[in-house]
CSV table of C-alpha atoms in Angstrom, one decimal:
chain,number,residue,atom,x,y,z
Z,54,UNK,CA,-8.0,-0.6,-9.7
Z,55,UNK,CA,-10.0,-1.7,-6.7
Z,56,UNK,CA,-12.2,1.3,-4.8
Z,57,UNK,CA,-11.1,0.1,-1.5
Z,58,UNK,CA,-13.8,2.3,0.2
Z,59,UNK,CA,-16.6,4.0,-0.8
Z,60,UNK,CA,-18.5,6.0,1.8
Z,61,UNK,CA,-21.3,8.0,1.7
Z,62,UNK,CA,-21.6,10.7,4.3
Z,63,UNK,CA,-21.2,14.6,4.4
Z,64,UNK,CA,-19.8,17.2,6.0
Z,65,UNK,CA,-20.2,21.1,5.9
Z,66,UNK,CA,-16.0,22.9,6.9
Z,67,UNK,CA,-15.1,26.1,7.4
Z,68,UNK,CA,-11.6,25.5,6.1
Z,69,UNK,CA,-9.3,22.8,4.4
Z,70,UNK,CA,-8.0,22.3,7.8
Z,71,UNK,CA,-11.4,21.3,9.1
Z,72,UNK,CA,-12.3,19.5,6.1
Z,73,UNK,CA,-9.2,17.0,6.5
Z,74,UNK,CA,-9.6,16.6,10.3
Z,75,UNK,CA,-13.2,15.0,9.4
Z,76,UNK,CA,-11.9,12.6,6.7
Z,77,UNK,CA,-11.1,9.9,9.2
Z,78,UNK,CA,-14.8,10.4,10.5
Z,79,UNK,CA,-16.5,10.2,7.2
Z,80,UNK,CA,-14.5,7.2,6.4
Z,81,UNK,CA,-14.5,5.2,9.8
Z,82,UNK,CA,-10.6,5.1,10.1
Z,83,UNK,CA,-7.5,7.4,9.9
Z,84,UNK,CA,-6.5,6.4,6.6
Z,85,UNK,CA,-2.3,5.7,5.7
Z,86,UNK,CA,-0.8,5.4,2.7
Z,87,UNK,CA,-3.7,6.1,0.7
Z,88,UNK,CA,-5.2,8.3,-1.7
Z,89,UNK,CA,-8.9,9.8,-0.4
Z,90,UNK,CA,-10.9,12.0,-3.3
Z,91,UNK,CA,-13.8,13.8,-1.3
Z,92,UNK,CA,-16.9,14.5,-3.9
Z,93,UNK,CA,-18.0,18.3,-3.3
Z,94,UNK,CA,-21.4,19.7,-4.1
Z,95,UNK,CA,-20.9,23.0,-5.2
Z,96,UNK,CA,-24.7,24.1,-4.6
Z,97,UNK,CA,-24.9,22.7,-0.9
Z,98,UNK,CA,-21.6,23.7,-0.5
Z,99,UNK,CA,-21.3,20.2,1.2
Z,100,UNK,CA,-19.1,17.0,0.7
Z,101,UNK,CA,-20.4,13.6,-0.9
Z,102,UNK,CA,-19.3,10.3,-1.7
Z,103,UNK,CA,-15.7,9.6,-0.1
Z,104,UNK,CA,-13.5,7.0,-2.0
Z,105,UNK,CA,-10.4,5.8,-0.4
Z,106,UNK,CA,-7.3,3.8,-2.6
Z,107,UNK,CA,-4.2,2.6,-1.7
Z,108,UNK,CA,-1.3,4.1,-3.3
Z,109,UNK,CA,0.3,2.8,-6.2
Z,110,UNK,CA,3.1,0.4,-5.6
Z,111,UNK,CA,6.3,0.2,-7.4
Z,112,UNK,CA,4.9,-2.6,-9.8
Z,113,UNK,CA,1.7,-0.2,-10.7
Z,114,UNK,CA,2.0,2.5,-13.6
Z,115,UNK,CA,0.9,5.7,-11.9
Z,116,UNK,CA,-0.2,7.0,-15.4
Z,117,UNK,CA,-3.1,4.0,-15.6
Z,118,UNK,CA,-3.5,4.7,-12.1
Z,119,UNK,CA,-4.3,8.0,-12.6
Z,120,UNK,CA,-6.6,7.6,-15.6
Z,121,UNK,CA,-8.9,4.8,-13.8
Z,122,UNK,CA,-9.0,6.8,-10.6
Z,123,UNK,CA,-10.5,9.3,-13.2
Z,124,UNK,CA,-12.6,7.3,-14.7
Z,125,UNK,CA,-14.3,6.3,-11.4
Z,126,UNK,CA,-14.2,10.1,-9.8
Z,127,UNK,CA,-15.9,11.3,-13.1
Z,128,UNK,CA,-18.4,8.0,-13.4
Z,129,UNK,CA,-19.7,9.3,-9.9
Z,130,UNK,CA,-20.3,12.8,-11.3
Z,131,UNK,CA,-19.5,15.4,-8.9
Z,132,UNK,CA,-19.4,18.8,-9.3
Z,133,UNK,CA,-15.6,18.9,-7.9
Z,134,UNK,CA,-13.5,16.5,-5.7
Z,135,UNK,CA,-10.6,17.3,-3.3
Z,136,UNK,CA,-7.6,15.1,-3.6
Z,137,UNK,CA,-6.1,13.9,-0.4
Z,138,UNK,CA,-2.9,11.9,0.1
Z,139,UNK,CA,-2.2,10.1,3.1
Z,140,UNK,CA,1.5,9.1,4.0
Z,141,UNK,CA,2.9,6.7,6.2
Z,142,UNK,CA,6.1,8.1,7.7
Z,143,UNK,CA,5.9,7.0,10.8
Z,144,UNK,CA,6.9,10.7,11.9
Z,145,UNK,CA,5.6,12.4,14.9
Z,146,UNK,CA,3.0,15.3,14.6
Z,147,UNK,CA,4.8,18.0,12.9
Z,148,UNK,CA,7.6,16.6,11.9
Z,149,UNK,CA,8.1,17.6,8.2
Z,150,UNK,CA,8.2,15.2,5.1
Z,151,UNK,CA,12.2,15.0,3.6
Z,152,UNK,CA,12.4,17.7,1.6
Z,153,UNK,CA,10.0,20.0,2.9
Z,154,UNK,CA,11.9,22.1,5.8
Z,155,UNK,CA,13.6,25.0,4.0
Z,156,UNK,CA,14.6,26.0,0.6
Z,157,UNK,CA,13.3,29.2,-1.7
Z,158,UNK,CA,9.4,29.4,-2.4
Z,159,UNK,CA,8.1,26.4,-4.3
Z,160,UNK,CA,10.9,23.8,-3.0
Z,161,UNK,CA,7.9,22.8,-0.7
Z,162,UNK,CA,5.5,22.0,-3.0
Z,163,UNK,CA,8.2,20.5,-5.5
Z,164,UNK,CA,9.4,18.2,-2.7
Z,165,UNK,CA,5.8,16.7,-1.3
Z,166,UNK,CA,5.5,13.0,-1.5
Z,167,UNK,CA,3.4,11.8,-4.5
Z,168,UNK,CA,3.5,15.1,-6.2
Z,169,UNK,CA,4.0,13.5,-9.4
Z,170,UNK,CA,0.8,11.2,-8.9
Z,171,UNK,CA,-1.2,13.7,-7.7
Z,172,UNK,CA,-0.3,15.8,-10.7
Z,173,UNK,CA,-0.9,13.1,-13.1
Z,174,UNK,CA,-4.6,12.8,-11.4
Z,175,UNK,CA,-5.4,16.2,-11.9
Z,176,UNK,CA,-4.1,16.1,-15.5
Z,177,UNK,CA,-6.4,13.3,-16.1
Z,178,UNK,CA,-9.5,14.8,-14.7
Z,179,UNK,CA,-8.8,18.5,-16.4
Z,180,UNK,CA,-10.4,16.1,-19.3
Z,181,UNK,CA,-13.4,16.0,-18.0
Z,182,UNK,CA,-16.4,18.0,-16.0
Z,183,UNK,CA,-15.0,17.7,-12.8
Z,184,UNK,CA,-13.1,20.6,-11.0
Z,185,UNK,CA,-10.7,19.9,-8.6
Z,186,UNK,CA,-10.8,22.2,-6.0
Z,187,UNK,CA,-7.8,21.7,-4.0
Z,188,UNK,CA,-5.2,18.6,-3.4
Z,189,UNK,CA,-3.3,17.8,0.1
Z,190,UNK,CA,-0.9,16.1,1.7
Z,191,UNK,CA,-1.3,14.2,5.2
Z,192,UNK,CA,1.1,12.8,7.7
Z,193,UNK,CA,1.7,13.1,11.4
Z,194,UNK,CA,-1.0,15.2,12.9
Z,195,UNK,CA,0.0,17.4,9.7
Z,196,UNK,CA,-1.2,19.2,6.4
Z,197,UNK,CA,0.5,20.8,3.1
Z,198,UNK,CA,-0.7,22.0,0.4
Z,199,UNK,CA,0.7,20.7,-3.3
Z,200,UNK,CA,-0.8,24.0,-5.0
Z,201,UNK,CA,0.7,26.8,-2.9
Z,202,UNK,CA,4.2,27.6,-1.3
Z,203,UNK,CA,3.5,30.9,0.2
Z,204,UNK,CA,5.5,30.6,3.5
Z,205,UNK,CA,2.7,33.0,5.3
Z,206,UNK,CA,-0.2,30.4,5.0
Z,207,UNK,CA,1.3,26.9,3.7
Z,208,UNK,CA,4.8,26.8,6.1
Z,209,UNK,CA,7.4,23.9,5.2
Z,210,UNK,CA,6.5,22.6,8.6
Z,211,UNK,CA,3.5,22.0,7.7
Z,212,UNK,CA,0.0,23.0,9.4
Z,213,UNK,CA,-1.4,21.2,12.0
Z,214,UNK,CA,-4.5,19.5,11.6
Z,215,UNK,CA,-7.7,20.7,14.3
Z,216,UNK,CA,-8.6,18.7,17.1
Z,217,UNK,CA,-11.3,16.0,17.0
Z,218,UNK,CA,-13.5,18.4,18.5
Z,219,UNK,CA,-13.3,21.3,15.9
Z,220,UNK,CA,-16.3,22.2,13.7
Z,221,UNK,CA,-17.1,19.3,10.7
Z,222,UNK,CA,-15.3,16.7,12.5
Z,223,UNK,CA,-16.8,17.1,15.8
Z,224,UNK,CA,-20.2,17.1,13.8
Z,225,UNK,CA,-19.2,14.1,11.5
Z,226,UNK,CA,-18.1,12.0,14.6
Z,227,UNK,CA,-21.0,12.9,16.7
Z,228,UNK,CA,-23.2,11.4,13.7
Z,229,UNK,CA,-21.1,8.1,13.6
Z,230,UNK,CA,-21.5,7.6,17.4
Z,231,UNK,CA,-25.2,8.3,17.0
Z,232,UNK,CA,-24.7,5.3,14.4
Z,233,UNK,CA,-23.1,2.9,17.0
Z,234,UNK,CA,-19.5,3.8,15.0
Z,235,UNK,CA,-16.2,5.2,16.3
Z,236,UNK,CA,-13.6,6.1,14.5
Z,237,UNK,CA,-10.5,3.7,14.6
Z,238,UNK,CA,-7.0,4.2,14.4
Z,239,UNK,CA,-6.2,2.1,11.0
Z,240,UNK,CA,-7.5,0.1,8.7
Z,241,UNK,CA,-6.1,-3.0,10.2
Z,242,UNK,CA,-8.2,-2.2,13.4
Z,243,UNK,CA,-11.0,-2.5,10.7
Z,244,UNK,CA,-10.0,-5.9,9.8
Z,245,UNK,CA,-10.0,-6.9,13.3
Z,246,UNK,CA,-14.1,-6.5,13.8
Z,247,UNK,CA,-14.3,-9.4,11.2
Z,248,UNK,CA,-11.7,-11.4,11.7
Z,249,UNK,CA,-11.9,-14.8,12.9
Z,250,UNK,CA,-10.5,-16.9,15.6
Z,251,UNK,CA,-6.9,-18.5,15.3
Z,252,UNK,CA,-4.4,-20.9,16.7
Z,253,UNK,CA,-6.6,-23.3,19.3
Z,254,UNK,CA,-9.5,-21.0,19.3
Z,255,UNK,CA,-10.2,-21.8,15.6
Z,256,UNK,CA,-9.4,-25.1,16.1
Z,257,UNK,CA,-12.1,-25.7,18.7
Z,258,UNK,CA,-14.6,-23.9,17.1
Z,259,UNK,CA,-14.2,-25.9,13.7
Z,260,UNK,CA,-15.3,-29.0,15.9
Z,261,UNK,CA,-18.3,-26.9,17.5
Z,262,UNK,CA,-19.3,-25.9,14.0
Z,263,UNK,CA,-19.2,-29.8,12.8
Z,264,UNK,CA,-20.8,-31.1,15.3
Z,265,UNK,CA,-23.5,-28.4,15.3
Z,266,UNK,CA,-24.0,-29.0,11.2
Z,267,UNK,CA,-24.8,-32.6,12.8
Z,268,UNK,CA,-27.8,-31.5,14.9
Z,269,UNK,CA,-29.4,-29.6,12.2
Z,270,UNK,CA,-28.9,-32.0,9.8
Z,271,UNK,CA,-30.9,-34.1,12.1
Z,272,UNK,CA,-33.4,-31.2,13.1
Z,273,UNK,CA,-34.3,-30.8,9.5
Z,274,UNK,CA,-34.8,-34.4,9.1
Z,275,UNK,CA,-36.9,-35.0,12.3
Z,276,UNK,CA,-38.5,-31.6,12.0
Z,277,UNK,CA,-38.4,-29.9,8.6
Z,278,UNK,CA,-36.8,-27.3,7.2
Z,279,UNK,CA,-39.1,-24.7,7.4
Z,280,UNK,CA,-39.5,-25.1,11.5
Z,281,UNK,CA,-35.3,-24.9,11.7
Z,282,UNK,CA,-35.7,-21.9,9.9
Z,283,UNK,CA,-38.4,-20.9,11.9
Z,284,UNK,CA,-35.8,-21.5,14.9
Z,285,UNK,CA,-32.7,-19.6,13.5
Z,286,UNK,CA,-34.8,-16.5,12.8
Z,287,UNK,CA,-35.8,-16.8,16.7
Z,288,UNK,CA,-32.8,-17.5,17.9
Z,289,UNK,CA,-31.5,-13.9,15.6
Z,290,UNK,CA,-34.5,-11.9,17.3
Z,291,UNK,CA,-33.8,-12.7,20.4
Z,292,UNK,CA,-29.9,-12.0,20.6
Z,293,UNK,CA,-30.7,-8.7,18.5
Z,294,UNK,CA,-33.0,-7.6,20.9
Z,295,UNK,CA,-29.9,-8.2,23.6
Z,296,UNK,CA,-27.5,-7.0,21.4
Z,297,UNK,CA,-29.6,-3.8,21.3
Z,298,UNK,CA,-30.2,-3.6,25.0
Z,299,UNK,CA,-26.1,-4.0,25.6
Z,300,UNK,CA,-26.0,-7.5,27.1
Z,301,UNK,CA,-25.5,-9.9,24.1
Z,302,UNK,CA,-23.7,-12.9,25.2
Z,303,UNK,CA,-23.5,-16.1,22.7
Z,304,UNK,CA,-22.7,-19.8,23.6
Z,305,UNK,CA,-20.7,-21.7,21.0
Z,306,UNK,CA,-23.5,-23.4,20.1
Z,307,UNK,CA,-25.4,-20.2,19.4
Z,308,UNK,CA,-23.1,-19.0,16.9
Z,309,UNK,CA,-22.3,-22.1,15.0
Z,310,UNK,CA,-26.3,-22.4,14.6
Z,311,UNK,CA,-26.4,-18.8,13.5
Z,312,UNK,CA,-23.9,-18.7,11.1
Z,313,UNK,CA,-24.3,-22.0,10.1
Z,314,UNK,CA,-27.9,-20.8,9.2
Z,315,UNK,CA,-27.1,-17.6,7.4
Z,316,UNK,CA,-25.8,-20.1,4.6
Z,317,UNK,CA,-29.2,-20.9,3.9
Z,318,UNK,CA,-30.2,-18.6,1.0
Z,319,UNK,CA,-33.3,-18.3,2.4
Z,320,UNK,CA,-32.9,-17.5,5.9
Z,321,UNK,CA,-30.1,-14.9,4.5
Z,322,UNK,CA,-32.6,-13.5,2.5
Z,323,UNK,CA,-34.6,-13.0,5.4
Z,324,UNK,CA,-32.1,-12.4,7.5
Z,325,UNK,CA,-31.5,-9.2,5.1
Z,326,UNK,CA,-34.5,-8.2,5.1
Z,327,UNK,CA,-34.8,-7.3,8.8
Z,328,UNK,CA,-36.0,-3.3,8.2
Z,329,UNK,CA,-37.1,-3.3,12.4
Z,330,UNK,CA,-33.6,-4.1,13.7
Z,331,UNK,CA,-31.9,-0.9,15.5
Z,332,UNK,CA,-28.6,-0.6,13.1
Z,333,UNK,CA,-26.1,-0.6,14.9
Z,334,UNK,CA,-27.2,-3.8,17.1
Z,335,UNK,CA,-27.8,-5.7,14.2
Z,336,UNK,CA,-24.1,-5.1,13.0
Z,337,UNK,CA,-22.8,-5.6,16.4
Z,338,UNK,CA,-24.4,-8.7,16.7
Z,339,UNK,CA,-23.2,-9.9,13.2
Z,340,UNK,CA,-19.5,-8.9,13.5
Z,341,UNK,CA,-19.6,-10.8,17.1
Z,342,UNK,CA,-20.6,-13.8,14.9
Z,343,UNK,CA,-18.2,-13.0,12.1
Z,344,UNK,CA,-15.3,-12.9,14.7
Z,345,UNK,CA,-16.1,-16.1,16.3
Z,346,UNK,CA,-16.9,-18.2,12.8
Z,347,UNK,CA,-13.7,-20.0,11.4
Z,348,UNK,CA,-12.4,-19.2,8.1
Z,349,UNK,CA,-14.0,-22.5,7.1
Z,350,UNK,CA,-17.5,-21.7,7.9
Z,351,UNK,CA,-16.9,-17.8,7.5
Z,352,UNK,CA,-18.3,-16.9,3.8
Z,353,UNK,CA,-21.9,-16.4,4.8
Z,354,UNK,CA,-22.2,-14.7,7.5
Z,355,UNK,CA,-19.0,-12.1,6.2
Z,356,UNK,CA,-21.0,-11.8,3.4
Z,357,UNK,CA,-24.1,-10.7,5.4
Z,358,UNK,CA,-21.8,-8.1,7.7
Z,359,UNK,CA,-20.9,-6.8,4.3
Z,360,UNK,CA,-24.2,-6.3,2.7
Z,361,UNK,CA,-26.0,-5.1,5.9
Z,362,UNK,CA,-23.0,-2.8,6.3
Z,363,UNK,CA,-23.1,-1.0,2.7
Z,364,UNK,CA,-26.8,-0.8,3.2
Z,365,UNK,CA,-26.0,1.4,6.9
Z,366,UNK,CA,-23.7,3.4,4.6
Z,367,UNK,CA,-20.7,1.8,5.9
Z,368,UNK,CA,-18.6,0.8,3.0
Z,369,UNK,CA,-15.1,0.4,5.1
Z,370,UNK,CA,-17.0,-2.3,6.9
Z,371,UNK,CA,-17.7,-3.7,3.9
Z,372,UNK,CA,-15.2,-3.9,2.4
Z,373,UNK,CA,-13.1,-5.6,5.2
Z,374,UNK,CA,-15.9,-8.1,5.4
Z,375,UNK,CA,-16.2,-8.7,1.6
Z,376,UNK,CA,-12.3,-9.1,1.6
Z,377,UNK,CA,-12.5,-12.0,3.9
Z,378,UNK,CA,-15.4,-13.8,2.2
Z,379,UNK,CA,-13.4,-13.8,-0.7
Z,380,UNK,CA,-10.3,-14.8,0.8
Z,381,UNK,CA,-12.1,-17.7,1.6
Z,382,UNK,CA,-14.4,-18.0,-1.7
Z,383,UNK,CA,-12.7,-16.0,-4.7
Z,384,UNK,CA,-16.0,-17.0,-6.4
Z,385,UNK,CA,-18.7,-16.1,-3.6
Z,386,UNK,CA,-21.6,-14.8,-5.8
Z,387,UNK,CA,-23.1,-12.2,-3.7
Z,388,UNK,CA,-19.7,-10.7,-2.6
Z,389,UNK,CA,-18.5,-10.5,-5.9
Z,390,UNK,CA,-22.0,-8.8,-7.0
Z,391,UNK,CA,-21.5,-6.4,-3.8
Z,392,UNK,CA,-18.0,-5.7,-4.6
Z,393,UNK,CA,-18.6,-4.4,-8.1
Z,394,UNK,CA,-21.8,-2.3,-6.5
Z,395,UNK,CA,-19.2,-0.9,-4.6
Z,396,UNK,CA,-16.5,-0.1,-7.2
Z,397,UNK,CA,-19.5,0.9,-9.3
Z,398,UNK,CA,-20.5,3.5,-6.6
Z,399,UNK,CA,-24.2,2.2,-6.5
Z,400,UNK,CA,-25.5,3.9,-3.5
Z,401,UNK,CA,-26.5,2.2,-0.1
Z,402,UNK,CA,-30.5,3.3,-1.2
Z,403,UNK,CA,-30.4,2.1,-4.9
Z,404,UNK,CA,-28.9,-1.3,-3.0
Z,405,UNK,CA,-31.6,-1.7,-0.8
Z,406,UNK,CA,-34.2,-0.7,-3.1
Z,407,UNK,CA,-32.8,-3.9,-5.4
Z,408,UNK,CA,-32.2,-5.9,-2.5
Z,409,UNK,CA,-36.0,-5.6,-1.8
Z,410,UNK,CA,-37.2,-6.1,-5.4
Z,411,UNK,CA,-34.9,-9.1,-6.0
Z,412,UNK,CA,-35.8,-10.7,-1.9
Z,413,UNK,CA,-39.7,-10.6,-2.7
Z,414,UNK,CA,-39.5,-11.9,-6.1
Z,415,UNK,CA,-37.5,-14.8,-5.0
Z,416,UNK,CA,-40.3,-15.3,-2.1
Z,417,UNK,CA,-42.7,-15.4,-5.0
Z,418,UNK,CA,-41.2,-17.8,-7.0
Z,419,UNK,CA,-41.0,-20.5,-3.8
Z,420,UNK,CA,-44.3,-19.4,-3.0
Z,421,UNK,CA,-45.2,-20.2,-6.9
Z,422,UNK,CA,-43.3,-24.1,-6.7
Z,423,UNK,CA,-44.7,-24.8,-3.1
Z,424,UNK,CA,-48.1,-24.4,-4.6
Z,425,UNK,CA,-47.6,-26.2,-7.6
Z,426,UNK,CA,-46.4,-29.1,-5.8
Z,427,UNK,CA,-49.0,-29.4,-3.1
Z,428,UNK,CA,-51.4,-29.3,-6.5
């Protein structure tokens, strides 16, 4: 079972209603087809960690689904969760799910999508510490409720959901646009802030990119390859700090030597380690680059988008990122070691705090054989 996203953010509603309508804030996208377990601290009276799936497919067992999804919800210990589940109808606000329009009381409830699924996941969790406070269905602009079928509050048309600008999503979406984020449409919008160039584009990139790796090659030679570092790390500052100041604006050359250099495990590392730069200029600049890097070229820098993103606390980032870098390298260390952080809900702090630890130790140990050989 892959944890397709794993957020942490937080969010006070007044109501379930309110509550749903910030989901798409707290996870960066309005989700589809998915299954979304909000993590609920009962003393703050305030959400958690925010894990998004997608739903089983025919060739999946929902039963196994069910008992790993609640493995992982308990593994993150919460005090309760909320179970959501998003459809994908294609149905206009309000329109109803097939099944759902009339009939006594509890033909609504019966008839929900997923019902089974979601009943199988709160079977599964009744086995362990975690309450479940409440499960949902979404679609269209819409919610139902899979525990009650009182016509007076839960109507077989469903509820609709409040505005964007209604209590805990207003205040969940102002803090993402604080953060430089907005909240997108789908997760294939997502996709698109890493994807690379295609069709000619690519094509005349690649030969940038080659004849680019040429010139440093060179530059190392002529120079060493501690002054081409030097360089790279320059040439980063100085489009961050445009990036920050809203004017960034990178030659082909520029990004080839950028991305070309994040391959360096060194100039990564430090490239990590940039505590200074303004958040969301940093990621902006580094999805421009992942956008304009071919697929050939495009492990390194995805793979930095992806761990500088998790470490802003923005695991749907990261995960589109690390999805490419794997596309490209199934066995990419550092995106495999990020993806299991992230299906292993290590926090964005305990990731930084390692990344630290394990960035000077490896500065040590060059320090240590720079010395030994100039001895």
């Amino acid at each position: 079972m892959k944890i397709r996203e794993h957020l942490n953010g937080t969010a006070t509603a007044g109501g379930p209603g309110e509550l749903l309508a910030a989901v798409p804030h707290l996870i960066g996208f309005h989700p589809q087809s998915s299954i979304v377990v909000v993590h609920v601290d009962l003393h703050e009276r305030r959400t958690g960690t925010v894990l998004r799936l997608d739903l089983p497919t025919a060739a999946d067992d929902d039963g196994s689904y069910a008992a790993q999804l609640a493995t992982r919800i308990e593994c993150g210990e919460p005090d309760a969760v909320i179970l959501v589940c998003y459809g994908d109808s294609g149905a206009p606000p309000g329109h109803p799910p097939d099944g759902a329009r009339s009939g006594p009381p509890g033909a609504v409830r019966a008839e929900l999508p997923y019902r089974e699924l979601m009943e199988l996941i709160r079977d599964e969790l009744a086995d362990t510490p975690v309450g479940v406070l409440g499960t949902a269905y979404v679609d269209g602009g819409r919610w139902w409720s899979y525990d009650c079928d009182h016509p007076s509050c839960c109507p077989a048309e469903g509820i609709p959901l409040p505005g964007p600008g209604v209590g805990a999503a207003a205040e969940v979406a102002a803090r993402a646009a604080l953060a430089g984020r907005r909240t997108l449409e789908s997760r294939r919008e997502l996709e698109d802030a890493v994807r690379g160039p295609a069709g000619a584009a690519e094509k005349a990139m690649v030969a940038v990119f080659e004849r680019v790796d040429r010139e440093l090659a060179a530059e190392a030679l002529s120079d060493g390859v501690e002054v081409l570092r030097g360089r790279t790390l320059a040439l980063a500052r100085l489009q961050l700090a445009r990036s920050a100041e809203g004017r960034l604006q990178l030659s082909d050359d520029e990004v080839a030597r950028l991305s070309l250099g994040a391959a360096d495990l060194l100039v990564r590392d430090r490239f990590i380690a940039f505590d200074d730069a303004d958040p969301a200029a940093w990621l902006g600049l580094l999805t421009t680059l992942a956008r304009r890097t071919p697929d050939a070229r495009g492990a390194a820098i995805c793979g930095l988008v992806a761990w500088v993103a998790y470490q802003q606390g923005d695991g749907a980032l990261a995960n589109v990122a690390l999805d490419r870098v794997l596309s490209i390298d199934p066995r990419h260390t550092m995106a495999l070691l990020l993806r299991d952080c992230l299906e292993g809900q290590v926090t964005p702090t305990h990731m930084s705090a390692l990344t630290r630890d394990a960035i000077a130790a490896a500065e040590r140990a060059r320090t240590e054989v720079s010395g030994a050989g100039a001895a």
